[in-house]
Amino acid sequence: MRKNVGRFIDDAAEARFKQAFDRAMTSWPTRVDLEITTSFGRTVASTVEGPSDGTPVLLLPGGGSTIAPWGPFAEAWSADRTVIAVDTIWDAGRSVQTKPIPSGIEAAAWLNETLDGLGLEVVHIVGFSYGAWVCVNQLVHDPAKLRSVTAIEPPGTITGLPWRTWAKMLRMLLGDEDQYLSYLAWVRGGKLPESATLDLLMASKREFVQRGTPRPERLTKAQWRTLNTPLSVLLSGRSRFISRRAANIVRRSAPSAQVRVFPQASHALLVDEPDAIIHHVRDFLREHDSTHYS
């Protein structure tokens, strides 16, 4: 058995998860699934073909989640460009982790190997929650292939997590499924996900053992000063993960970055403001299609 890496409990658990995954993926447009070999294991990505004159965009999901919620966004953004969504190798999904990723340096190496395997020399990246931290982490450690970065609710990246969130997370991790459901509702502004998404989240919790996942690292003042790639940060006004100081910190630390706050949204920003996110990201990608920073 592989140590310190994410894995399904057994083959039956993996089969149950994949059934839930297939049901949740019905919101996706027609896609092609690809496998990429990296030094950290096999990574699986889903691609929706779009016009070749737009720079491709790569999507990264939140922690403990999958690419399934990106379906409506992939359909909308593929009108301009090819859209690729990646199963993060440390989460439940189709990817298979074989080597730990203990820090942001290894996370950046995995993503760069994934981009190489996909044949992407330049790409926009968009991430939600933990995936947003992965995007900003890439911007810090290995930005050469990045045309732009969109970070949607990146926990632990701008400010530390609030103590109350840490406490809720600890109770959730040590508790039963009812505690997990209570935590999900708390994070999402009192609402649970729709049934297929909820079933998939529960399957991830039941069937998968998560290991070897780096903790999101807060950017230092020096790291903020090194950022030279177009950056858009989207924040929720009612987030349980992001301090209300975060928007001002980004504006002060990275004056060229775009910052937008959705005052009434919870951490589940993709669910609370889907149309606004689709239009904002589409316009940001179009704006930076022809400019590349190293």
Tab-separated table of N, CA, C and O in Angstrom, residues 104-105 107-113 115-116 125 135-146 229:
chain	number	residue	atom	x	y	z
A	104	GLY	N	4.207	23.535	-1.272
A	104	GLY	CA	3.853	24.244	-2.495
A	104	GLY	C	4.849	24.027	-3.623
A	104	GLY	O	4.468	24.089	-4.803
A	105	ILE	N	6.088	23.772	-3.297
A	105	ILE	CA	7.100	23.548	-4.340
A	105	ILE	C	6.744	22.296	-5.147
A	105	ILE	O	6.774	22.296	-6.382
A	107	ALA	N	3.747	20.898	-5.287
A	107	ALA	CA	2.466	21.139	-5.967
A	107	ALA	C	2.692	21.856	-7.290
A	107	ALA	O	2.063	21.535	-8.312
A	108	ALA	N	3.609	22.828	-7.303
A	108	ALA	CA	3.926	23.545	-8.538
A	108	ALA	C	4.607	22.630	-9.543
A	108	ALA	O	4.361	22.723	-10.752
A	109	ALA	N	5.474	21.740	-9.045
A	109	ALA	CA	6.148	20.796	-9.950
A	109	ALA	C	5.124	19.861	-10.591
A	109	ALA	O	5.191	19.584	-11.800
A	110	TRP	N	4.167	19.351	-9.784
A	110	TRP	CA	3.120	18.487	-10.351
A	110	TRP	C	2.328	19.218	-11.424
A	110	TRP	O	2.080	18.673	-12.515
A	111	LEU	N	1.922	20.465	-11.152
A	111	LEU	CA	1.108	21.181	-12.131
A	111	LEU	C	1.909	21.480	-13.386
A	111	LEU	O	1.383	21.365	-14.509
A	112	ASN	N	3.175	21.812	-13.240
A	112	ASN	CA	3.996	22.084	-14.422
A	112	ASN	C	4.171	20.821	-15.266
A	112	ASN	O	4.106	20.884	-16.501
A	113	GLU	N	4.354	19.677	-14.620
A	113	GLU	CA	4.456	18.415	-15.365
A	113	GLU	C	3.134	18.105	-16.067
A	113	GLU	O	3.130	17.571	-17.187
A	115	LEU	N	0.955	20.372	-17.171
A	115	LEU	CA	0.882	21.273	-18.324
A	115	LEU	C	1.759	20.755	-19.460
A	115	LEU	O	1.363	20.784	-20.632
A	116	ASP	N	2.956	20.270	-19.123
A	116	ASP	CA	3.839	19.689	-20.150
A	116	ASP	C	3.170	18.500	-20.823
A	116	ASP	O	3.205	18.358	-22.057
A	125	ILE	N	-4.990	29.973	-16.017
A	125	ILE	CA	-5.454	29.014	-15.019
A	125	ILE	C	-6.473	29.694	-14.097
A	125	ILE	O	-6.328	30.871	-13.746
A	135	CYS	N	-3.328	27.738	-7.844
A	135	CYS	CA	-3.056	28.693	-8.920
A	135	CYS	C	-2.070	29.769	-8.469
A	135	CYS	O	-1.098	30.078	-9.169
A	136	VAL	N	-2.329	30.366	-7.312
A	136	VAL	CA	-1.435	31.422	-6.822
A	136	VAL	C	-0.074	30.843	-6.478
A	136	VAL	O	0.971	31.468	-6.714
A	137	ASN	N	-0.065	29.638	-5.947
A	137	ASN	CA	1.197	28.954	-5.664
A	137	ASN	C	2.023	28.782	-6.936
A	137	ASN	O	3.250	28.959	-6.935
A	138	GLN	N	1.359	28.441	-8.041
A	138	GLN	CA	2.057	28.309	-9.323
A	138	GLN	C	2.624	29.652	-9.760
A	138	GLN	O	3.733	29.734	-10.296
A	139	LEU	N	1.874	30.695	-9.520
A	139	LEU	CA	2.306	32.043	-9.863
A	139	LEU	C	3.582	32.416	-9.111
A	139	LEU	O	4.459	33.106	-9.647
A	140	VAL	N	3.710	31.934	-7.886
A	140	VAL	CA	4.892	32.225	-7.071
A	140	VAL	C	6.085	31.373	-7.486
A	140	VAL	O	7.209	31.874	-7.630
A	141	HIS	N	5.861	30.073	-7.704
A	141	HIS	CA	6.971	29.142	-7.871
A	141	HIS	C	7.360	28.861	-9.316
A	141	HIS	O	8.533	28.568	-9.590
A	142	ASP	N	6.410	28.909	-10.251
A	142	ASP	CA	6.746	28.524	-11.626
A	142	ASP	C	5.756	29.161	-12.598
A	142	ASP	O	4.902	28.482	-13.171
A	143	PRO	N	5.851	30.485	-12.819
A	143	PRO	CA	4.841	31.186	-13.612
A	143	PRO	C	5.096	31.218	-15.114
A	143	PRO	O	4.323	31.838	-15.847
A	144	ALA	N	6.138	30.551	-15.588
A	144	ALA	CA	6.579	30.752	-16.969
A	144	ALA	C	5.497	30.456	-18.002
A	144	ALA	O	5.436	31.111	-19.051
A	145	LYS	N	4.634	29.470	-17.742
A	145	LYS	CA	3.618	29.087	-18.728
A	145	LYS	C	2.303	29.861	-18.565
A	145	LYS	O	1.370	29.654	-19.342
A	146	LEU	N	2.217	30.723	-17.570
A	146	LEU	CA	0.922	31.317	-17.206
A	146	LEU	C	0.681	32.632	-17.934
A	146	LEU	O	1.471	33.574	-17.825
A	229	THR	N	2.366	38.495	-13.398
A	229	THR	CA	1.399	37.896	-14.317
A	229	THR	C	0.019	38.458	-13.995
A	229	THR	O	-0.302	38.647	-12.819
